[in-house]
Amino acid sequence: MKKHLLTLFLLLVVQLVCLAQSDLYWKLGINSALDFNSGIPLLNLNDTCHLDLDDASTGICDKNGGLIFYSNGFEVYNKIDRRMLNGFNFNHGTLSDPYFTSGSYPLIKSTIAIPFPNNTNKFYLFYENMEFFDAGSNKLPNKLRYLVVDISLDSGLGDVTYKDSNLIVNDTLEAGNILGIKHGNGSSYWSIIRHYHSNKFYRVLIDSFGVHRLNDQYIGDAYIDSFSFFGIANTSLNGDKIAYVYQSYHASQNLADGQIDIFDFNRCTGFLSNYRKITLPNTIDTTYAISLCFSPNGRFLYLHDQYKLWQIDLYSTNLLGSKILIANRLQGENYLFWQMKNGPDNKIYVANNGSSKSLHVINYPDSFGLACHFVQKQIQLPSGFIYTTGGLPNEPNFSLGKIDCGVGVQEVANTKEGLVIYPNPCGERFLVTGEKLLVNTIEIMDVLGRTKIVRQAHHNGDVLAVDSPLQRGLGGFELNISNLPNGIYFLKATDEKGKIYNSKFVKE
């Protein structure tokens, strides 16, 4: 009976954690915000935001839709629209620093706020710098870092207690597009970042033990045209798909071609699969493919360039052939379609890049073709509202709950003396971590009890040094098991005092 009550209690805790954050209040720019707390989007024309959010906007709300803090990648502002204590002087780079003086940061989705899985008062803010231009004039980052916000400080207004973290990724990254997806356990998070001109994906896990960069994944085709332009990537609402768009402009022909990359995403393991490519032919009569967005039910993918909006049916066996033109930009209007974002009301919002102060809305995005009811300039923004670059807040889907991840997921909730394996099931590598767990020896055995791998570690002051096969990770140890066949295995870790910790994992 006690065991069942404990299980019920843990499930309740997970549900409360899942509901701790929301995306019901969108800061849009100077003097305006979009409020979804009533169930329909209402402009708050009394909002006192005076921070230029540009393309790098992110924010986070409590479960009741009350704003906690927001950022433009340069500064962090609290819920009363004042700069948070220590919420400045971070995110430096060769190109970043000049943009700071202008108060804007035009690197799309280059920052994202993610809550601590085990502390309702603390939040991570991940951000990319801007370091150099490529041949296509993309502003490229080469560093991914994070800072920590604690809203229990400064009388509930918050304080940045840690910034300029050690490098999570130190490599040339695609311009922006930091994606956040809730883990299948319902409390941790994944962040996926793509390498520049490559099919390499960086996988970052945010769990109760900290921030961990897991083994990278190579999948799909690289789009390597020297004059390519990165569009705005997006994830499906249920977290099971990710899509990217790229395009190159050929000035001599006044034509553009490119591709869309679509992947399935496993919320339990953090791996991409089922790669599908849509080649955009050079018969498209426009310049750049800018943004894409999944319909709430995941069937349709919306794509737009600067002037046109299309719908693609992901259930079709001919993805390119299923592309339907939904709308052209209204004639005589001085705006360009820019970023798209799923709203908490199951509509899709399209921002502008231009002087027209309005938002467009796909009202029924789960409907086929023109029945999606796309209305341009549906929401008129106030005349005093400074909003020229089309930014919308970059946020994970906070509403996602727990799913069945199979073996190992239950071990996430172990005690402080516990042992956790991520991901589980795993591929060629996995991370071993655990709070206050000081590993001396790791042994892996098969189901017949036969020892397959033994690794030794030793302490060197406060640093746990390990031999080369057992690599030190961010908050744990990454173990290479590429030589093991697929199957069920048992892991035994022994600490320096001889205490033994056991766990089980699946390689697939």
Coordinates of C-alpha atoms in Angstrom, one line a residue:
M1 CA 0.0 0.0 0.0
K2 CA 2.8 2.4 0.9
K3 CA 4.5 1.6 -2.4
H4 CA 1.4 2.5 -4.3
L5 CA 0.9 5.8 -2.3
L6 CA 4.5 6.7 -3.0
T7 CA 4.0 6.0 -6.8
L8 CA 0.9 8.2 -6.8
F9 CA 2.8 10.9 -5.0
L10 CA 5.6 10.9 -7.5
L11 CA 3.2 11.0 -10.4
L12 CA 1.5 14.0 -8.8
V13 CA 4.9 15.7 -8.4
V14 CA 5.6 15.1 -12.1
Q15 CA 2.3 16.6 -13.1
L16 CA 2.9 19.7 -11.0
V17 CA 6.3 20.1 -12.6
C18 CA 4.7 19.8 -16.1
L19 CA 2.3 22.5 -15.3
A20 CA 4.8 24.9 -13.6
Q21 CA 5.5 26.8 -16.8
S22 CA 3.4 28.1 -19.7
D23 CA 3.7 30.3 -22.8
L24 CA 0.5 32.3 -22.3
Y25 CA 2.1 35.8 -22.4
W26 CA 4.2 36.8 -25.4
K27 CA 6.4 39.9 -25.2
L28 CA 6.4 41.3 -28.7
G29 CA 8.4 44.5 -28.4
I30 CA 8.1 48.1 -27.1
N31 CA 4.8 48.8 -25.4
S32 CA 3.0 45.6 -26.5
A33 CA 2.4 42.0 -25.7
L34 CA 0.0 39.2 -26.7
D35 CA -2.0 37.7 -23.8
F36 CA -3.6 34.3 -24.2
N37 CA -4.8 33.9 -20.5
S38 CA -8.4 34.4 -21.4
G39 CA -8.2 31.7 -24.1
I40 CA -8.1 34.1 -27.0
P41 CA -5.2 36.4 -28.0
L42 CA -5.6 39.9 -26.5
L43 CA -3.2 42.8 -27.1
N44 CA -2.0 44.3 -23.9
L45 CA -1.5 47.9 -25.0
N46 CA -0.5 48.9 -21.5
D47 CA 2.5 46.6 -21.4
T48 CA 5.6 48.6 -20.3
C49 CA 8.2 46.6 -22.1
H50 CA 11.0 48.9 -23.4
L51 CA 13.5 46.2 -24.4
D52 CA 14.1 45.7 -28.2
L53 CA 13.5 41.9 -28.5
D54 CA 14.3 41.5 -32.2
D55 CA 14.8 37.9 -33.4
A56 CA 16.4 36.5 -30.3
S57 CA 13.3 36.8 -28.1
T58 CA 12.6 34.3 -25.4
G59 CA 10.3 34.4 -22.3
I60 CA 8.8 32.2 -19.6
C61 CA 5.6 32.3 -17.6
D62 CA 4.2 30.6 -14.6
K63 CA 1.4 28.1 -14.8
N64 CA -1.2 30.9 -14.5
G65 CA 0.3 32.8 -17.4
G66 CA 2.1 35.4 -15.3
L67 CA 5.3 36.5 -16.8
I68 CA 8.5 35.5 -14.9
F69 CA 11.2 37.0 -17.1
Y70 CA 12.3 37.5 -20.7
S71 CA 15.4 38.2 -22.7
N72 CA 16.7 39.4 -26.1
G73 CA 20.0 37.5 -25.9
F74 CA 21.9 40.5 -24.4
E75 CA 19.9 41.4 -21.3
V76 CA 17.4 39.7 -19.0
Y77 CA 14.3 41.6 -17.8
N78 CA 12.1 40.7 -14.9
K79 CA 8.3 40.6 -14.7
I80 CA 8.0 44.4 -14.0
D81 CA 9.9 45.2 -17.1
R82 CA 13.2 46.2 -15.4
R83 CA 16.6 44.8 -16.1
M84 CA 17.2 41.9 -13.7
L85 CA 20.1 42.1 -11.2
N86 CA 23.2 41.0 -13.1
G87 CA 21.1 40.5 -16.2
F88 CA 23.6 42.1 -18.5
N89 CA 27.2 42.0 -19.7
F90 CA 27.1 38.5 -21.2
N91 CA 27.1 36.9 -24.7
H92 CA 30.2 38.5 -26.2
G93 CA 31.5 37.9 -29.7
T94 CA 33.2 39.8 -32.6
L95 CA 29.8 40.6 -34.1
S96 CA 27.7 40.4 -30.9
D97 CA 29.3 43.3 -29.2
P98 CA 28.5 45.9 -31.9
Y99 CA 24.9 44.8 -32.0
F100 CA 24.6 45.3 -28.2
T101 CA 25.0 49.0 -28.6
S102 CA 22.0 49.0 -31.0
G103 CA 19.9 47.1 -28.5
S104 CA 19.0 44.3 -30.8
Y105 CA 20.3 40.8 -31.7
P106 CA 19.3 39.6 -35.1
L107 CA 20.2 35.9 -34.7
I108 CA 16.9 34.0 -34.9
K109 CA 16.1 31.6 -32.0
S110 CA 19.6 32.1 -30.6
T111 CA 18.4 32.1 -27.0
I112 CA 15.9 30.0 -25.1
A113 CA 14.7 29.8 -21.4
I114 CA 14.4 26.3 -19.9
P115 CA 13.3 25.6 -16.3
F116 CA 15.4 23.6 -13.8
P117 CA 13.7 20.2 -13.6
N118 CA 14.1 20.0 -9.9
N119 CA 13.8 23.6 -8.7
T120 CA 10.8 25.8 -9.5
N121 CA 12.7 29.0 -8.7
K122 CA 15.6 28.5 -11.1
F123 CA 15.9 28.7 -14.9
Y124 CA 18.6 28.3 -17.5
L125 CA 18.9 30.8 -20.3
F126 CA 20.9 29.3 -23.2
Y127 CA 22.4 31.7 -25.7
E128 CA 24.7 31.8 -28.8
N129 CA 27.2 34.5 -29.7
M130 CA 27.8 36.0 -33.1
E131 CA 31.4 35.6 -34.2
F132 CA 31.8 35.9 -38.0
F133 CA 30.1 36.0 -41.4
D134 CA 30.1 33.2 -43.9
A135 CA 30.1 33.5 -47.7
G136 CA 26.3 33.9 -47.7
S137 CA 26.4 36.7 -45.2
N138 CA 25.0 34.5 -42.4
K139 CA 26.0 35.8 -39.0
L140 CA 27.4 32.6 -37.4
P141 CA 28.0 31.7 -33.8
N142 CA 30.8 29.5 -32.5
K143 CA 29.8 29.2 -28.8
L144 CA 26.8 27.9 -26.8
R145 CA 26.6 28.9 -23.2
Y146 CA 24.0 29.4 -20.5
L147 CA 23.3 31.6 -17.5
V148 CA 21.1 30.8 -14.4
V149 CA 18.2 32.9 -13.2
D150 CA 16.9 32.6 -9.6
I151 CA 13.6 34.3 -9.2
S152 CA 13.5 33.7 -5.4
L153 CA 16.0 36.6 -5.1
D154 CA 15.4 40.3 -5.1
S155 CA 12.0 40.0 -3.5
G156 CA 10.8 37.7 -6.3
L157 CA 12.0 39.8 -9.2
G158 CA 15.0 37.5 -9.8
D159 CA 18.8 37.7 -10.0
V160 CA 21.2 36.2 -12.6
T161 CA 23.4 34.1 -10.2
Y162 CA 25.6 32.5 -12.8
K163 CA 26.6 33.5 -16.4
D164 CA 29.1 32.8 -19.0
S165 CA 29.1 29.1 -18.2
N166 CA 31.8 26.8 -19.5
L167 CA 31.3 26.1 -23.2
I168 CA 28.6 23.5 -23.9
V169 CA 29.5 23.6 -27.6
N170 CA 32.6 25.3 -29.0
D171 CA 32.2 24.8 -32.8
T172 CA 30.8 26.7 -35.8
L173 CA 27.0 26.5 -35.4
E174 CA 24.1 27.1 -37.7
A175 CA 22.8 30.7 -37.3
G176 CA 20.5 30.4 -34.3
N177 CA 17.8 27.8 -34.1
I178 CA 18.3 26.5 -30.6
L179 CA 15.4 24.1 -30.2
G180 CA 14.0 23.0 -26.8
I181 CA 11.9 19.8 -26.4
K182 CA 10.6 18.3 -23.1
H183 CA 12.1 14.9 -22.3
G184 CA 9.8 11.9 -22.3
N185 CA 10.1 11.7 -18.5
G186 CA 8.0 14.8 -18.3
S187 CA 10.5 16.9 -16.4
S188 CA 13.8 17.1 -18.1
Y189 CA 14.5 18.8 -21.4
W190 CA 16.4 18.3 -24.6
S191 CA 18.1 21.1 -26.6
I192 CA 19.1 20.3 -30.2
I193 CA 21.6 22.5 -32.1
R194 CA 22.8 21.9 -35.6
H195 CA 26.4 22.3 -36.9
Y196 CA 27.0 24.8 -39.7
H197 CA 26.8 23.3 -43.2
S198 CA 26.8 19.8 -41.8
N199 CA 24.6 16.8 -40.9
K200 CA 25.9 16.9 -37.4
F201 CA 23.6 17.6 -34.5
Y202 CA 24.6 18.5 -30.9
R203 CA 22.4 16.9 -28.3
V204 CA 22.2 18.7 -24.9
L205 CA 20.3 17.1 -22.0
I206 CA 19.0 19.3 -19.1
D207 CA 18.0 17.2 -16.1
S208 CA 18.0 17.3 -12.3
F209 CA 21.8 16.8 -12.3
G210 CA 22.6 19.7 -14.6
V211 CA 23.4 20.3 -18.2
H212 CA 25.1 17.5 -20.2
R213 CA 26.3 17.5 -23.8
L214 CA 25.7 13.9 -25.0
N215 CA 27.3 12.2 -28.0
D216 CA 26.6 14.0 -31.3
Q217 CA 24.5 12.5 -34.0
Y218 CA 25.1 12.5 -37.8
I219 CA 22.0 12.1 -39.9
G220 CA 20.6 13.4 -43.2
D221 CA 22.2 15.4 -45.9
A222 CA 24.3 18.6 -45.4
Y223 CA 23.2 21.7 -47.3
I224 CA 26.6 23.1 -48.2
D225 CA 26.0 25.8 -50.9
S226 CA 28.3 28.7 -50.2
F227 CA 25.5 31.2 -50.5
S228 CA 22.9 29.4 -48.6
F229 CA 20.6 31.2 -46.1
F230 CA 19.3 29.5 -43.0
G231 CA 15.6 29.6 -42.4
I232 CA 13.8 29.3 -39.1
A233 CA 13.6 25.7 -37.8
N234 CA 10.7 24.4 -35.7
T235 CA 9.5 21.5 -33.7
S236 CA 6.1 19.9 -33.7
L237 CA 3.8 20.6 -30.7
N238 CA 4.0 17.0 -29.4
G239 CA 7.7 17.0 -29.7
D240 CA 8.0 14.1 -32.2
K241 CA 9.3 16.0 -35.3
I242 CA 11.9 18.7 -36.2
A243 CA 12.1 20.5 -39.5
Y244 CA 14.8 22.8 -41.0
V245 CA 14.7 24.9 -44.2
Y246 CA 17.6 26.3 -46.3
Q247 CA 17.7 28.3 -49.5
S248 CA 20.2 29.7 -51.9
Y249 CA 19.7 32.7 -54.1
H250 CA 21.1 32.7 -57.7
A251 CA 21.3 36.3 -58.7
S252 CA 22.1 35.7 -62.3
Q253 CA 18.9 33.7 -62.7
N254 CA 16.8 35.6 -60.1
L255 CA 15.9 32.2 -58.8
A256 CA 16.2 30.4 -55.5
D257 CA 16.5 26.7 -54.6
G258 CA 17.0 24.8 -51.4
Q259 CA 15.7 22.1 -49.2
I260 CA 13.6 21.2 -46.2
D261 CA 14.9 18.6 -43.8
I262 CA 12.3 16.7 -41.7
F263 CA 13.2 14.3 -38.8
D264 CA 11.4 12.2 -36.3
F265 CA 12.5 13.0 -32.8
N266 CA 12.6 10.5 -29.9
R267 CA 11.8 12.4 -26.7
C268 CA 13.2 9.5 -24.6
T269 CA 16.6 9.1 -26.2
G270 CA 17.1 12.5 -27.8
F271 CA 17.9 10.9 -31.2
L272 CA 16.7 11.9 -34.7
S273 CA 15.5 9.3 -37.2
N274 CA 13.4 8.8 -40.4
Y275 CA 15.1 11.6 -42.4
R276 CA 13.0 13.1 -45.2
K277 CA 14.2 15.7 -47.6
I278 CA 12.1 18.0 -49.7
T279 CA 14.2 19.6 -52.5
L280 CA 12.9 23.0 -53.4
P281 CA 13.3 23.5 -57.1
N282 CA 14.7 26.7 -58.7
T283 CA 11.3 27.4 -60.3
I284 CA 10.3 29.1 -57.1
D285 CA 9.8 32.8 -58.1
T286 CA 10.9 34.4 -54.9
T287 CA 14.1 34.9 -52.9
Y288 CA 14.4 33.1 -49.6
A289 CA 12.4 30.4 -47.8
I290 CA 12.2 32.0 -44.4
S291 CA 10.2 29.9 -41.9
L292 CA 8.2 26.7 -41.4
C293 CA 5.8 25.5 -38.7
F294 CA 3.9 22.3 -38.0
S295 CA 0.1 22.2 -37.6
P296 CA -1.0 21.2 -34.1
N297 CA -1.9 17.7 -35.2
G298 CA 1.4 17.3 -37.0
R299 CA -0.1 16.5 -40.4
F300 CA 0.7 19.7 -42.2
L301 CA 3.9 21.7 -42.5
Y302 CA 3.5 25.4 -43.3
L303 CA 6.3 27.1 -45.3
H304 CA 6.7 30.7 -46.4
D305 CA 9.2 32.8 -48.2
Q306 CA 9.0 36.6 -48.0
Y307 CA 5.8 36.8 -50.2
K308 CA 4.0 33.5 -50.3
L309 CA 2.7 30.9 -47.8
W310 CA 2.3 27.2 -48.7
Q311 CA 1.0 24.1 -47.0
I312 CA 2.7 20.6 -47.3
D313 CA 0.9 17.4 -46.4
L314 CA 3.3 15.2 -44.4
Y315 CA 0.9 12.2 -44.8
S316 CA 1.5 12.4 -48.6
T317 CA 3.9 10.0 -50.3
N318 CA 5.0 12.9 -52.6
L319 CA 5.8 15.7 -50.2
L320 CA 6.8 18.3 -52.8
G321 CA 3.8 17.4 -54.9
S322 CA 1.5 18.0 -52.0
K323 CA 2.6 21.7 -51.6
I324 CA -0.4 24.0 -52.0
L325 CA -0.2 27.8 -52.3
I326 CA -2.3 29.3 -49.4
A327 CA -1.7 33.0 -50.0
N328 CA 0.3 35.7 -51.6
R329 CA 1.3 38.8 -49.6
L330 CA -1.4 41.5 -50.0
Q331 CA -0.6 43.9 -52.8
G332 CA 0.7 47.3 -51.9
E333 CA 1.7 46.3 -48.4
N334 CA 5.1 47.1 -47.1
Y335 CA 5.9 43.9 -45.1
L336 CA 7.6 40.6 -45.6
F337 CA 6.5 37.3 -44.0
W338 CA 8.9 36.4 -41.3
Q339 CA 8.7 34.1 -38.2
M340 CA 5.9 31.6 -37.5
K341 CA 5.0 30.2 -34.1
N342 CA 2.3 27.9 -32.7
G343 CA 0.0 29.6 -30.3
P344 CA -1.4 28.1 -27.1
D345 CA -4.9 28.5 -28.8
N346 CA -3.9 26.0 -31.6
K347 CA -3.5 28.7 -34.2
I348 CA -0.3 29.7 -36.0
Y349 CA 0.9 33.3 -35.8
V350 CA 3.0 34.9 -38.6
A351 CA 5.1 37.9 -37.9
N352 CA 6.4 40.6 -40.3
N353 CA 9.7 42.0 -41.2
G354 CA 8.8 45.5 -42.3
S355 CA 7.0 48.7 -41.3
S356 CA 3.5 47.2 -41.2
K357 CA 2.6 46.7 -37.5
S358 CA 0.5 43.6 -37.7
L359 CA 0.4 39.8 -37.2
H360 CA -1.1 37.3 -39.6
V361 CA -3.0 34.2 -38.3
I362 CA -3.6 30.7 -39.7
N363 CA -6.8 30.1 -37.8
Y364 CA -7.5 26.4 -38.5
P365 CA -4.0 25.0 -39.3
D366 CA -5.2 21.4 -39.0
S367 CA -7.5 21.9 -41.9
F368 CA -6.6 21.0 -45.5
G369 CA -5.7 23.7 -48.1
L370 CA -7.5 27.0 -48.0
A371 CA -9.8 25.7 -45.2
C372 CA -6.9 26.6 -42.9
H373 CA -8.3 30.2 -43.1
F374 CA -5.2 32.3 -43.3
V375 CA -6.0 36.0 -42.5
Q376 CA -3.4 38.6 -43.2
K377 CA -3.1 41.6 -40.8
Q378 CA -5.7 39.9 -38.5
I379 CA -4.1 41.5 -35.4
Q380 CA -3.2 45.2 -35.7
L381 CA -0.4 46.4 -33.4
P382 CA -0.3 49.8 -31.9
S383 CA 1.2 52.7 -33.8
G384 CA 3.8 53.3 -31.0
F385 CA 4.9 49.8 -31.1
I386 CA 8.5 49.3 -32.3
Y387 CA 8.5 45.9 -34.1
T388 CA 10.3 45.7 -37.4
T389 CA 12.1 42.4 -37.6
G390 CA 9.5 39.8 -37.0
G391 CA 10.7 38.2 -33.8
L392 CA 8.4 35.9 -31.7
P393 CA 9.5 34.3 -28.4
N394 CA 11.4 31.0 -28.7
E395 CA 10.1 28.5 -26.1
P396 CA 9.9 24.8 -25.6
N397 CA 6.4 23.2 -25.4
F398 CA 5.9 23.3 -21.6
S399 CA 2.6 21.4 -21.8
L400 CA 4.2 18.1 -22.8
G401 CA 3.9 15.4 -20.2
K402 CA 5.4 12.0 -19.4
I403 CA 5.4 9.2 -22.0
D404 CA 6.4 5.5 -21.8
C405 CA 10.1 5.5 -22.3
G406 CA 10.6 1.9 -21.3
V407 CA 13.6 0.7 -19.3
G408 CA 15.5 3.2 -17.3
V409 CA 13.2 6.2 -17.2
Q410 CA 12.0 5.3 -13.8
E411 CA 15.5 5.6 -12.5
V412 CA 15.4 9.4 -13.1
A413 CA 13.5 9.8 -9.9
N414 CA 16.1 7.9 -7.8
T415 CA 17.5 9.4 -4.5
K416 CA 20.6 11.5 -4.1
E417 CA 22.6 8.3 -3.8
G418 CA 21.2 6.9 -7.0
L419 CA 22.6 6.2 -10.4
V420 CA 21.1 7.5 -13.7
I421 CA 21.8 6.4 -17.3
Y422 CA 20.9 8.6 -20.2
P423 CA 19.6 7.9 -22.7
N424 CA 18.0 4.6 -22.0
P425 CA 17.5 2.8 -24.4
C426 CA 20.8 4.0 -25.9
G427 CA 23.0 3.7 -29.0
E428 CA 26.8 3.6 -29.0
R429 CA 27.2 5.9 -26.0
F430 CA 25.4 6.8 -22.8
L431 CA 25.9 9.2 -19.9
V432 CA 26.3 7.9 -16.3
T433 CA 25.4 10.5 -13.7
G434 CA 24.2 10.8 -10.2
E435 CA 24.3 13.4 -7.5
K436 CA 27.0 12.8 -4.9
L437 CA 28.0 9.7 -6.8
L438 CA 31.8 9.4 -7.0
V439 CA 32.6 6.5 -9.3
N440 CA 35.7 4.4 -8.8
T441 CA 34.9 1.4 -11.0
I442 CA 32.2 0.8 -13.6
E443 CA 31.4 -2.7 -14.8
I444 CA 28.9 -3.8 -17.5
M445 CA 27.5 -7.3 -17.6
D446 CA 25.2 -9.1 -20.0
V447 CA 22.0 -10.9 -18.9
L448 CA 24.1 -14.1 -18.2
G449 CA 26.3 -12.2 -15.8
R450 CA 29.3 -12.1 -18.0
T451 CA 31.5 -9.1 -17.6
K452 CA 31.8 -7.2 -20.9
I453 CA 33.4 -3.9 -20.0
V454 CA 35.4 -2.6 -16.9
R455 CA 36.5 0.9 -16.5
Q456 CA 38.6 2.4 -13.7
A457 CA 38.6 6.0 -12.4
H458 CA 40.6 7.8 -9.8
H459 CA 40.3 11.1 -7.9
N460 CA 42.7 14.0 -8.5
G461 CA 41.8 16.6 -5.8
D462 CA 38.3 17.8 -6.5
V463 CA 38.4 16.6 -10.1
L464 CA 37.4 13.0 -11.0
A465 CA 40.0 11.9 -13.6
V466 CA 39.3 8.9 -15.8
D467 CA 41.1 6.8 -18.3
S468 CA 40.5 7.6 -22.0
P469 CA 37.6 5.2 -22.7
L470 CA 35.6 6.8 -19.9
Q471 CA 35.3 10.4 -20.9
R472 CA 34.5 13.1 -18.5
G473 CA 31.2 14.8 -19.4
L474 CA 29.3 17.9 -18.2
G475 CA 27.9 16.5 -14.9
G476 CA 28.7 12.8 -15.6
F477 CA 30.7 10.3 -17.5
E478 CA 30.1 9.3 -21.1
L479 CA 30.8 5.6 -21.9
N480 CA 31.4 4.2 -25.3
I481 CA 29.7 0.8 -25.8
S482 CA 29.9 0.6 -29.6
N483 CA 31.6 -2.8 -29.3
L484 CA 28.6 -4.4 -27.6
P485 CA 25.8 -6.1 -29.5
N486 CA 22.2 -4.8 -29.0
G487 CA 20.5 -6.2 -25.9
I488 CA 19.9 -5.8 -22.2
Y489 CA 22.8 -5.0 -19.9
F490 CA 23.4 -4.4 -16.2
L491 CA 25.8 -1.6 -15.0
K492 CA 27.5 -1.8 -11.6
A493 CA 29.3 1.3 -10.2
T494 CA 31.5 1.1 -7.2
D495 CA 32.5 4.3 -5.3
E496 CA 35.7 4.9 -3.5
K497 CA 34.3 3.5 -0.2
G498 CA 33.3 0.3 -1.9
K499 CA 29.5 1.0 -2.0
I500 CA 27.8 -0.6 -5.0
Y501 CA 25.1 1.0 -7.2
N502 CA 23.3 -1.0 -9.8
S503 CA 21.2 -0.1 -12.9
K504 CA 19.9 -1.6 -16.1
F505 CA 20.0 -0.3 -19.7
V506 CA 19.1 -1.4 -23.2
K507 CA 21.3 -0.9 -26.2
E508 CA 19.4 -0.7 -29.5

